[in-house]
PDB file of C-alpha atoms and ligand atoms in Angstrom:
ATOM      1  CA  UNK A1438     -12.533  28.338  29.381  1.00 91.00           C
ATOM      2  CA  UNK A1439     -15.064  26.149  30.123  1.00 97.00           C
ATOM      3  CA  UNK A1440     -15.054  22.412  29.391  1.00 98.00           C
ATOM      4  CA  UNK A1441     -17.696  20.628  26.827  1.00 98.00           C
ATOM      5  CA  UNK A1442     -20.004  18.181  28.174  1.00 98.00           C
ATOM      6  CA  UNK A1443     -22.079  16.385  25.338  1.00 99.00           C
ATOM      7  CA  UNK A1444     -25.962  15.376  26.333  1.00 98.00           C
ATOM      8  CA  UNK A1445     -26.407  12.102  24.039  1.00 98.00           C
ATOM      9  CA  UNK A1446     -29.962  11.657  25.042  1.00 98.00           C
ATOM     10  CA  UNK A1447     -31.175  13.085  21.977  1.00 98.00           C
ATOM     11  CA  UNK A1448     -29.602  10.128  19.839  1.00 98.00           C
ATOM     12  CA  UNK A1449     -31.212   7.743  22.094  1.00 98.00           C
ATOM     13  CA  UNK A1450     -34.704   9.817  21.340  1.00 98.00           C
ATOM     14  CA  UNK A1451     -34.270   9.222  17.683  1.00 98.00           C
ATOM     15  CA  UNK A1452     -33.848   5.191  18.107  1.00 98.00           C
ATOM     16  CA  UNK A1453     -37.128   5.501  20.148  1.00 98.00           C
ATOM     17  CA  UNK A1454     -38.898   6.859  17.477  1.00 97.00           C
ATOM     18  CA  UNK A1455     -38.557   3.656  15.909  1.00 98.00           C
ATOM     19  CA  UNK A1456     -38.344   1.326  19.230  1.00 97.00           C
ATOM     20  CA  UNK A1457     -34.898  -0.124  17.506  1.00 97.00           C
ATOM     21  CA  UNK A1458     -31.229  -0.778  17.946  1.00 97.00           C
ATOM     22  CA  UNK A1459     -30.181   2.661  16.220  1.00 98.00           C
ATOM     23  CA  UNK A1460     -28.501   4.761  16.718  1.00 98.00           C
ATOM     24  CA  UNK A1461     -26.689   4.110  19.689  1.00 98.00           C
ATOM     25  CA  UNK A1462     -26.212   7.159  22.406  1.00 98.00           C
ATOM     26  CA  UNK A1463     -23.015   4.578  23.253  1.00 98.00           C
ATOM     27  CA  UNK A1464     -21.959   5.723  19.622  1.00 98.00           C
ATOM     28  CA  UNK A1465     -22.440   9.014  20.013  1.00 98.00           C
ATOM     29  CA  UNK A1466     -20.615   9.208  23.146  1.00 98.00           C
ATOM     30  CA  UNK A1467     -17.420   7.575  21.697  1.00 98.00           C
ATOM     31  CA  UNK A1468     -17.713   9.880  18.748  1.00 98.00           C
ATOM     32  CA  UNK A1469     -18.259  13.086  21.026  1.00 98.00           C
ATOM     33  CA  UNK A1470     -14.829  12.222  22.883  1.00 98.00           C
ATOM     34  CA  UNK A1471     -12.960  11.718  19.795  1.00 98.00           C
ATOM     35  CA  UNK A1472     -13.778  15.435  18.918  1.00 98.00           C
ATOM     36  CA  UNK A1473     -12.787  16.996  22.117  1.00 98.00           C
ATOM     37  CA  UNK A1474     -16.084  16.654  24.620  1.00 98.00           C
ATOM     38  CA  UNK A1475     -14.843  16.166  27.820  1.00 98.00           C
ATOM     39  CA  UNK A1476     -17.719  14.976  29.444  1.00 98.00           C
ATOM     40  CA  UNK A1477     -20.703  12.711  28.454  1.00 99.00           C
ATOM     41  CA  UNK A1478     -24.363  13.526  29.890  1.00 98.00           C
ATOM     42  CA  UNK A1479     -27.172  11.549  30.618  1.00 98.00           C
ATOM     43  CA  UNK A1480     -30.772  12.013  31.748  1.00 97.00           C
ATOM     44  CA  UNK A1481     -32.073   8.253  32.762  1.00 97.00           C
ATOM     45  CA  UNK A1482     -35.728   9.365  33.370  1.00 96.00           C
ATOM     46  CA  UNK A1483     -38.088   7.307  35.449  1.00 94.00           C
ATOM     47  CA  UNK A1484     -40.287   7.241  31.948  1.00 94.00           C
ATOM     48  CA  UNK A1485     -37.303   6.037  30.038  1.00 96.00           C
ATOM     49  CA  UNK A1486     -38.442   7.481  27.010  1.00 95.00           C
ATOM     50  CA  UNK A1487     -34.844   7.691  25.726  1.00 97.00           C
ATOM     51  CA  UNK A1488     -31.459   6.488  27.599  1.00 98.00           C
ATOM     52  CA  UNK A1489     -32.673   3.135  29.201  1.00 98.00           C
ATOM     53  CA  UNK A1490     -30.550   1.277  32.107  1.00 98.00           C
ATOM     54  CA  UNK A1491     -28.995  -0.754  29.319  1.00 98.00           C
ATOM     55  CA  UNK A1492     -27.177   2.200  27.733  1.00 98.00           C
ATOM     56  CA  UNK A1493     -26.149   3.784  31.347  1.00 98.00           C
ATOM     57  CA  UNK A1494     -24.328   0.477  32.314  1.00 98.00           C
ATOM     58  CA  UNK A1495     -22.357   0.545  28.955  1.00 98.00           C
ATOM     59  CA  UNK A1496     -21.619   3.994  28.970  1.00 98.00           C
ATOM     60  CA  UNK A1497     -19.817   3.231  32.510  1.00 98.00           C
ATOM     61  CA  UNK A1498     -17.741   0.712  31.373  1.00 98.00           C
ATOM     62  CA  UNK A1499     -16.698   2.451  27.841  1.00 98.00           C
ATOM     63  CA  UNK A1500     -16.709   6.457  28.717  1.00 98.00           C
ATOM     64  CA  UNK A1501     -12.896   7.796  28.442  1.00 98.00           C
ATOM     65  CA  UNK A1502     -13.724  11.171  30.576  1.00 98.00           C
ATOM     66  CA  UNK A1503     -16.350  11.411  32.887  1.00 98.00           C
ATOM     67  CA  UNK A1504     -20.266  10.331  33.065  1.00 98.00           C
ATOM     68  CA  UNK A1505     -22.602  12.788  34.067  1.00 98.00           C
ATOM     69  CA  UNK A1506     -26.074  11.078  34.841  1.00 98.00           C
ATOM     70  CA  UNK A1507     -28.579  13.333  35.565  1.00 97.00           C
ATOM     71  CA  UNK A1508     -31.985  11.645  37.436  1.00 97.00           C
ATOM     72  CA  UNK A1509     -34.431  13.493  39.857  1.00 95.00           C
ATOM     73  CA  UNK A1510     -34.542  11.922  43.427  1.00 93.00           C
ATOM     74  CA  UNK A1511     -36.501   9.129  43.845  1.00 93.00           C
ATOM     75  CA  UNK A1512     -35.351   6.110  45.686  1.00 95.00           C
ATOM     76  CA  UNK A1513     -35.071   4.110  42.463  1.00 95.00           C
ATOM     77  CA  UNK A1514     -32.979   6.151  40.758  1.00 97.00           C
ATOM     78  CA  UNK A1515     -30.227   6.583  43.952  1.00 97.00           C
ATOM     79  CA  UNK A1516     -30.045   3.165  44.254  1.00 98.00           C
ATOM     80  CA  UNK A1517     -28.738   2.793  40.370  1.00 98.00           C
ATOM     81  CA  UNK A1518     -26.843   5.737  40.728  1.00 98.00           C
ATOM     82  CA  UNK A1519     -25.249   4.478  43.545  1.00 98.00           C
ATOM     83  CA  UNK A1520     -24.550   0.920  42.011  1.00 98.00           C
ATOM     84  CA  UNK A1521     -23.498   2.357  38.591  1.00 98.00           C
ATOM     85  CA  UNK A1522     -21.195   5.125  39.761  1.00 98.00           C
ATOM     86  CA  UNK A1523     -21.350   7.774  37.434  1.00 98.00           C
ATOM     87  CA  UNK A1524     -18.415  10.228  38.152  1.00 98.00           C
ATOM     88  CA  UNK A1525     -20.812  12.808  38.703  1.00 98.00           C
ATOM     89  CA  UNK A1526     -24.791  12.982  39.550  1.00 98.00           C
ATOM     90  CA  UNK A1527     -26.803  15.999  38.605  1.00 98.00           C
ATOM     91  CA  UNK A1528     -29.776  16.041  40.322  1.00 97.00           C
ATOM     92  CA  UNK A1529     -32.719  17.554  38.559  1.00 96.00           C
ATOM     93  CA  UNK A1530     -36.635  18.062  39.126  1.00 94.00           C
ATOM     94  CA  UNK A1531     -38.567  15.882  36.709  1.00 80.00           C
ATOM     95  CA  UNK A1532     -42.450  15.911  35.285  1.00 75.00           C
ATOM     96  CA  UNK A1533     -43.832  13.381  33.523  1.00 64.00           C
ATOM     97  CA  UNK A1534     -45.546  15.334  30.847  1.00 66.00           C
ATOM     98  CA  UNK A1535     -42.332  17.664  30.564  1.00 69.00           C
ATOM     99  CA  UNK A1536     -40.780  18.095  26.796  1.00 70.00           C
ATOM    100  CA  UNK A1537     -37.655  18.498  28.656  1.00 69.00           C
ATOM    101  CA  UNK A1538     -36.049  19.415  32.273  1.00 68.00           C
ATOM    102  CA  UNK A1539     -38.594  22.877  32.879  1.00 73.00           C
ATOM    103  CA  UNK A1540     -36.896  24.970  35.635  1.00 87.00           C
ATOM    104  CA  UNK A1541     -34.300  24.410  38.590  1.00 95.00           C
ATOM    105  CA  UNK A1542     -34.282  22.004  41.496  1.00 96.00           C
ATOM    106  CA  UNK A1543     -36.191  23.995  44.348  1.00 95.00           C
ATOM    107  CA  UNK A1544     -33.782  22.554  46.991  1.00 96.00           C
ATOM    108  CA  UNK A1545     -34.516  25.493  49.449  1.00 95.00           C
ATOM    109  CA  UNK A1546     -37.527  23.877  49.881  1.00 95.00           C
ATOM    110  CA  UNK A1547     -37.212  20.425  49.348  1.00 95.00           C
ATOM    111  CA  UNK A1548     -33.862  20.911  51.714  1.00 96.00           C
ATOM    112  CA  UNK A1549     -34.249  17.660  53.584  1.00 96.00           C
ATOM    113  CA  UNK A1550     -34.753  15.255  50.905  1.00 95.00           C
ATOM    114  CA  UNK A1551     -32.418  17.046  48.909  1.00 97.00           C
ATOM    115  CA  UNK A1552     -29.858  16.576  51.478  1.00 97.00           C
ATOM    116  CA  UNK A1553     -30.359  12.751  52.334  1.00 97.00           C
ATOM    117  CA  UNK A1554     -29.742  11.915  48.891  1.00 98.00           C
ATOM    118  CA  UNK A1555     -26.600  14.321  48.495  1.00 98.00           C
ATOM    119  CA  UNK A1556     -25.338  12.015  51.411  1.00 98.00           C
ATOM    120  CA  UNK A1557     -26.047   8.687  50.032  1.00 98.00           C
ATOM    121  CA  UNK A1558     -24.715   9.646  46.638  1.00 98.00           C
ATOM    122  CA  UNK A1559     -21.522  10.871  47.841  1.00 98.00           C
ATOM    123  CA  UNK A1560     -21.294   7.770  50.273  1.00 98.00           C
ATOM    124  CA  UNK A1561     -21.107   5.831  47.086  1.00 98.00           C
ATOM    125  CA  UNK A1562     -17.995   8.374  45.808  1.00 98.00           C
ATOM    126  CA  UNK A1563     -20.545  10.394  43.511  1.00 98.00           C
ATOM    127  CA  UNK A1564     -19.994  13.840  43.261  1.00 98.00           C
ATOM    128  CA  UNK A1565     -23.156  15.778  43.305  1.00 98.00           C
ATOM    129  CA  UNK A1566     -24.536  18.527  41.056  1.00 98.00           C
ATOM    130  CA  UNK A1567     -27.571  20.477  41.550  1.00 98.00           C
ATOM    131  CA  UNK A1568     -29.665  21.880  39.058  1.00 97.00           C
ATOM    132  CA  UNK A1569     -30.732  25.281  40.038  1.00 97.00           C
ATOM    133  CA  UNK A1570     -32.123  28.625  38.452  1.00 97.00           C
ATOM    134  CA  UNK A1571     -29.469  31.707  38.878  1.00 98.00           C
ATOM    135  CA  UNK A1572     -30.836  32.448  42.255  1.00 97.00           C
ATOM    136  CA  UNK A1573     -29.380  32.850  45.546  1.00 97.00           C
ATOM    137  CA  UNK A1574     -31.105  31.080  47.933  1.00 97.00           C
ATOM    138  CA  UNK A1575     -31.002  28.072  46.024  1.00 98.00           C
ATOM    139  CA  UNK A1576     -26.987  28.588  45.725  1.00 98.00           C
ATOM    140  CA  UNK A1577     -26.632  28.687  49.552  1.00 98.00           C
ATOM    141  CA  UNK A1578     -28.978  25.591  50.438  1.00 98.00           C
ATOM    142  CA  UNK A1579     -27.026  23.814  47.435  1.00 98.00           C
ATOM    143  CA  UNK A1580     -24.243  24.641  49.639  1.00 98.00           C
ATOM    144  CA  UNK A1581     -25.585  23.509  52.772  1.00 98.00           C
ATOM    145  CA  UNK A1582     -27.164  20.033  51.566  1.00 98.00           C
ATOM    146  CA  UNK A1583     -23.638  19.590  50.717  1.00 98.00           C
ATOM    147  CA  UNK A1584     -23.382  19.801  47.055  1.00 98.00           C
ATOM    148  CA  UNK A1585     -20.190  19.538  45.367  1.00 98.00           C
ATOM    149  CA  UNK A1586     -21.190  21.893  42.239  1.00 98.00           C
ATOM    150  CA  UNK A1587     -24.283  23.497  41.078  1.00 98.00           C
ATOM    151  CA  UNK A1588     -25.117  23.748  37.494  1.00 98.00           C
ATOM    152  CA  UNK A1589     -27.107  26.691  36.432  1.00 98.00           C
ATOM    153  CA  UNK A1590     -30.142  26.734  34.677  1.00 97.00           C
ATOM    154  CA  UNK A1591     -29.301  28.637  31.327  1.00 98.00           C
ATOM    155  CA  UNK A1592     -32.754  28.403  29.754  1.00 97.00           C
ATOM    156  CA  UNK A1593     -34.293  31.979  30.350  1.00 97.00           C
ATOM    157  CA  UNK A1594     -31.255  33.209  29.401  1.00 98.00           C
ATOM    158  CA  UNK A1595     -31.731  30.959  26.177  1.00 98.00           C
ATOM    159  CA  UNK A1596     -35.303  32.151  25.739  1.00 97.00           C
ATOM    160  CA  UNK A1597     -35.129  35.766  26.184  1.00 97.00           C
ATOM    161  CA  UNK A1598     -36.545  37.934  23.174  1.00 96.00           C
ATOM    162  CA  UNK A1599     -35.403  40.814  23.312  1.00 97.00           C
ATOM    163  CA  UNK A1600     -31.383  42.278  23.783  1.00 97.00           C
ATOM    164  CA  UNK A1601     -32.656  43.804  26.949  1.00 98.00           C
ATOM    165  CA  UNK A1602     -34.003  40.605  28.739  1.00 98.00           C
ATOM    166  CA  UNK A1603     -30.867  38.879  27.068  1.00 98.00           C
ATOM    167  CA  UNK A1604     -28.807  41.186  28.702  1.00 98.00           C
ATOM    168  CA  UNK A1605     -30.801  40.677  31.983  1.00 98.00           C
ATOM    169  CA  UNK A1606     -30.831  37.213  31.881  1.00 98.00           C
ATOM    170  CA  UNK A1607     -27.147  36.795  31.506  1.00 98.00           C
ATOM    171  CA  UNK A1608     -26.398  39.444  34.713  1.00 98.00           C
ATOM    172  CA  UNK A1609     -28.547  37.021  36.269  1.00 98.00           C
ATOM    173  CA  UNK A1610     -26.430  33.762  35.650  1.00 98.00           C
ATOM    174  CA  UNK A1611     -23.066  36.295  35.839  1.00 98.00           C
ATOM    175  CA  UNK A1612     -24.036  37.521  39.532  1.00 98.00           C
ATOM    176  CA  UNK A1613     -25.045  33.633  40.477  1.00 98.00           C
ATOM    177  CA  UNK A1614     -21.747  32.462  38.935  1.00 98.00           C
ATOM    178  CA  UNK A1615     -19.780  34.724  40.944  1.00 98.00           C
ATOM    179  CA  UNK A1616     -22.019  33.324  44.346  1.00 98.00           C
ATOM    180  CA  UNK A1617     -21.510  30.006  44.138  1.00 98.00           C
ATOM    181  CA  UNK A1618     -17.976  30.193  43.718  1.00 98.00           C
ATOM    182  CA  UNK A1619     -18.041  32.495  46.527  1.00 98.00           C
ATOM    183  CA  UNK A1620     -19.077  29.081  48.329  1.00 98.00           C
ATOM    184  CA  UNK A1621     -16.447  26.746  47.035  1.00 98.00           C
ATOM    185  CA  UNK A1622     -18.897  25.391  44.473  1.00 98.00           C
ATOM    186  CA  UNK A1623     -17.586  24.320  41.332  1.00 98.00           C
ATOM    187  CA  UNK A1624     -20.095  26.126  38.758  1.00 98.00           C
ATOM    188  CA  UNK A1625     -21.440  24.651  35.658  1.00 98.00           C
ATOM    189  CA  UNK A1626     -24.079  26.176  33.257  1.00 98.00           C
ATOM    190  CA  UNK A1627     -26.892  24.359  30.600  1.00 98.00           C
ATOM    191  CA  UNK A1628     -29.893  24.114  29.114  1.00 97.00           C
ATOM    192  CA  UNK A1629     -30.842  25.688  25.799  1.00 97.00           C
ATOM    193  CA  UNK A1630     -27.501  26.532  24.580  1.00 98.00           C
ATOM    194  CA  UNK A1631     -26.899  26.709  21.140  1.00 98.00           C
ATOM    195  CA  UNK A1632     -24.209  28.183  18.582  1.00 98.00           C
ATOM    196  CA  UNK A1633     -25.913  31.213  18.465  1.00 97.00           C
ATOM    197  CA  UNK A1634     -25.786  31.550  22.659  1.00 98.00           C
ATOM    198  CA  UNK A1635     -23.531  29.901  23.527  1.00 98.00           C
ATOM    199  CA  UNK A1636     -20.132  32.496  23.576  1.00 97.00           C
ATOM    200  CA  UNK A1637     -21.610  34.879  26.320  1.00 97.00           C
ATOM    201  CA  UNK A1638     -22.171  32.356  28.765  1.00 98.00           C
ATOM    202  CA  UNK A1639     -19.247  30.417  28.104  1.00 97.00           C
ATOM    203  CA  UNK A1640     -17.129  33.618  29.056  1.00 96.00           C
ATOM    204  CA  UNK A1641     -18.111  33.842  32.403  1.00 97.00           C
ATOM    205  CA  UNK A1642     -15.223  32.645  34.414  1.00 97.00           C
ATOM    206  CA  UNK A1643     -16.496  30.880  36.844  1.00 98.00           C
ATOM    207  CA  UNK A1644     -18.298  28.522  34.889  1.00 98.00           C
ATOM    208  CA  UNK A1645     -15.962  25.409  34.363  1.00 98.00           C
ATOM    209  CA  UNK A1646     -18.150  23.317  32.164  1.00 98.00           C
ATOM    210  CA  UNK A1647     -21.678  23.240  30.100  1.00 98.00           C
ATOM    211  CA  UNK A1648     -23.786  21.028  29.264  1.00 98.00           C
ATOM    212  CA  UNK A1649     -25.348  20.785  25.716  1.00 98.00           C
ATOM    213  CA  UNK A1650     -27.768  18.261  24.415  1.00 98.00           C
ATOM    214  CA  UNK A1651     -30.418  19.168  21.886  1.00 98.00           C
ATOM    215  CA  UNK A1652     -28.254  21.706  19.645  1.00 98.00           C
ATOM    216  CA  UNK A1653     -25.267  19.711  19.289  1.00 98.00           C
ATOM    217  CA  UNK A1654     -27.095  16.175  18.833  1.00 98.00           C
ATOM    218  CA  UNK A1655     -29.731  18.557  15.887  1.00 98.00           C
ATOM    219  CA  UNK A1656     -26.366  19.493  14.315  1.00 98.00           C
ATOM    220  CA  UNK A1657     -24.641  16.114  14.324  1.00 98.00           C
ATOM    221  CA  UNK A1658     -27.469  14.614  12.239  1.00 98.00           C
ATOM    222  CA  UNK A1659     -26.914  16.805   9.405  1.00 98.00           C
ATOM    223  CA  UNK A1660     -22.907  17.514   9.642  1.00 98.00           C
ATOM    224  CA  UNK A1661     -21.809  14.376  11.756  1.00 98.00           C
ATOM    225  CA  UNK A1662     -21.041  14.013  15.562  1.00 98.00           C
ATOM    226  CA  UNK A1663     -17.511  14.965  15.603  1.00 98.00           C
ATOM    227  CA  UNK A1664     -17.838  17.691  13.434  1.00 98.00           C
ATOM    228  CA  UNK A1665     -20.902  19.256  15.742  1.00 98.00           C
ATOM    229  CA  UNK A1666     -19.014  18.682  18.629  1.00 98.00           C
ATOM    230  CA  UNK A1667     -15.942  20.363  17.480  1.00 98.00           C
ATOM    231  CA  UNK A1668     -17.681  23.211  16.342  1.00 98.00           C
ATOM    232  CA  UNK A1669     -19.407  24.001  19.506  1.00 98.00           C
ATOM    233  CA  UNK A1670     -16.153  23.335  21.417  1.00 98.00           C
ATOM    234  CA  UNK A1671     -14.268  26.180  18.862  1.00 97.00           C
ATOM    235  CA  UNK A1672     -17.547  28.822  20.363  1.00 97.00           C
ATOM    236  CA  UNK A1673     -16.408  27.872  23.964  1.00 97.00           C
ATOM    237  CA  UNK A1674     -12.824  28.150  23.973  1.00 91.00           C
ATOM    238  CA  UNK A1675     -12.193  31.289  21.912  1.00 85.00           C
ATOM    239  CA  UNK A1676     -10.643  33.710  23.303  1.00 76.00           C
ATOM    240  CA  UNK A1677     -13.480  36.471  25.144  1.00 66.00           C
ATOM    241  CA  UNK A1678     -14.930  38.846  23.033  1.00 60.00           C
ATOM    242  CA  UNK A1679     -14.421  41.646  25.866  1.00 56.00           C
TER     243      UNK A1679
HETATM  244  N1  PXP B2816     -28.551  20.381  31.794  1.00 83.99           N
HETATM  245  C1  PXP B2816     -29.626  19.779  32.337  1.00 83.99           C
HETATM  246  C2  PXP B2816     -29.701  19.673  33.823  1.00 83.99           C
HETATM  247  C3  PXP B2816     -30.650  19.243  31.524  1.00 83.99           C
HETATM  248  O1  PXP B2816     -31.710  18.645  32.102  1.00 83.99           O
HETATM  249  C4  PXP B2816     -30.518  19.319  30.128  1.00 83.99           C
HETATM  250  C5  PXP B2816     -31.555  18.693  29.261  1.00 83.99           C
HETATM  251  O2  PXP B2816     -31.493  17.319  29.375  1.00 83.99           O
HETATM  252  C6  PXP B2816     -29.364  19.942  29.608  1.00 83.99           C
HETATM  253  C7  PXP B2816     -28.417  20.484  30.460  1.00 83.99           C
HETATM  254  C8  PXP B2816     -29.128  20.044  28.154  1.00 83.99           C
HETATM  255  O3  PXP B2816     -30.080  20.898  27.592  1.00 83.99           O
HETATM  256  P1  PXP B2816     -30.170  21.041  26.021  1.00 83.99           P
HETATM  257  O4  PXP B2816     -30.580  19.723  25.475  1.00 83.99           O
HETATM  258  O5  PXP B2816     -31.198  22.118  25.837  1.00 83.99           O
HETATM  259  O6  PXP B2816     -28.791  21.445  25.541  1.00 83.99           O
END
């Protein structure tokens, strides 16, 4: 069964609104551990628009578990990566005028960057996650650059209308599951997942952890963090409906 990891961005998102001191994604983070999460996940964008440096540095020195930062790959962001030391990277593409991460990391083609920063990052005892769509080419260069896990891009799984492209959607992630642990990857799984989701995807075996932000975080506001978190972690480790 796979393990929780909570996305607190969303609490920093709300302080933005208001440019203040609350609340505090440090908060949430503490909270989100209490109830079980055994990871914390951020996304320090080169925007900033919600976790700033400020709350990455404090989350390193107070996070029980493990710290997740996702970043994309630019030279700014490897050097605090590598001088924070999250216990895990998870590199991600990143657009400006995205709501939110769009798509996977297209490290077939960007295989040379890709792979420098890989290096660097797990020169500084990072391990490194990559951020790819269920597809197979981008499994085997995520193998190749050297990455230590892949996480798998949940969302058109998430967004599918109909039970047919559900169904579809989740072969898809199944069949890459089962590939990149074929490679020694360790095999994680996010974006989009909700309460309503998130059971199907959370029985695939060879997924060992997800990553939930925006659900969890929209929860928490009305029922509490620990509450939200527990709830989500009671859909992930029931026993398989099959
Ligand atoms: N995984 C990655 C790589 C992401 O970029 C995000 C969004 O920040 C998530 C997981 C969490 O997605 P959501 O907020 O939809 O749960």
């Amino acid at each position: 069964m796979p393990r929780l990891g909570v996305n607190v961005d969303h609490v920093a998102t709300l302080r933005e609104a208001r440019r203040i001191t609350y609340p505090d994604p440090v908060t949430a983070a503490a909270l989100a551990e209490l109830a079980g999460a055994e990871c914390i996940v951020v996304h320090l964008r080169e925007d900033r628009r919600h976790i700033k440096d400020r709350d990455l540095q404090i989350l390193r020195e107070t996070v029980q578990t493990s710290l997740n930062m996702e970043m994309a790959a630019p030279a700014e962001m490897v050097k605090i990566a590598s001088q924070i030391r999250p216990n895990v990277s998870t590199l991600v593409p990143e657009r400006r005028e995205e709501l939110t991460t769009e798509g996977g990391l297209d490290v077939l083609k960007n295989r040379e960057r890709i792979g420098q920063v890989v290096k660097t990052l797990k020169g500084a005892g990072i391990k490194v996650s990559l951020f790819i769509d269920p597809v197979l080419e981008q499994i085997r260069a995520s193998h190749e650059v050297g990455g230590d896990a892949i996480e798998i891009h949940t969302g058109l799984y998430c967004e599918a209308k109909t039970p047919h492209e559900v169904d579809e959607e989740l072969k898809k992630v199944m069949i890459a599951s089962r590939e990149a642990n074929g490679f020694g990857l360790e095999v994680k799984g996010g974006h989009g997942l909700n309460y309503f989701n998130v059971s199907r995807i959370a029985d695939i075996p060879e997924i060992e952890e997800l990553s939930i932000g925006h659900s969890i975080v929209a929860r928490a506001v009305l029922v509490g963090m620990e509450r939200a978190v527990r709830e989500m972690i009671a859909l992930i480790q029931r026993p398989p409906l099959v």
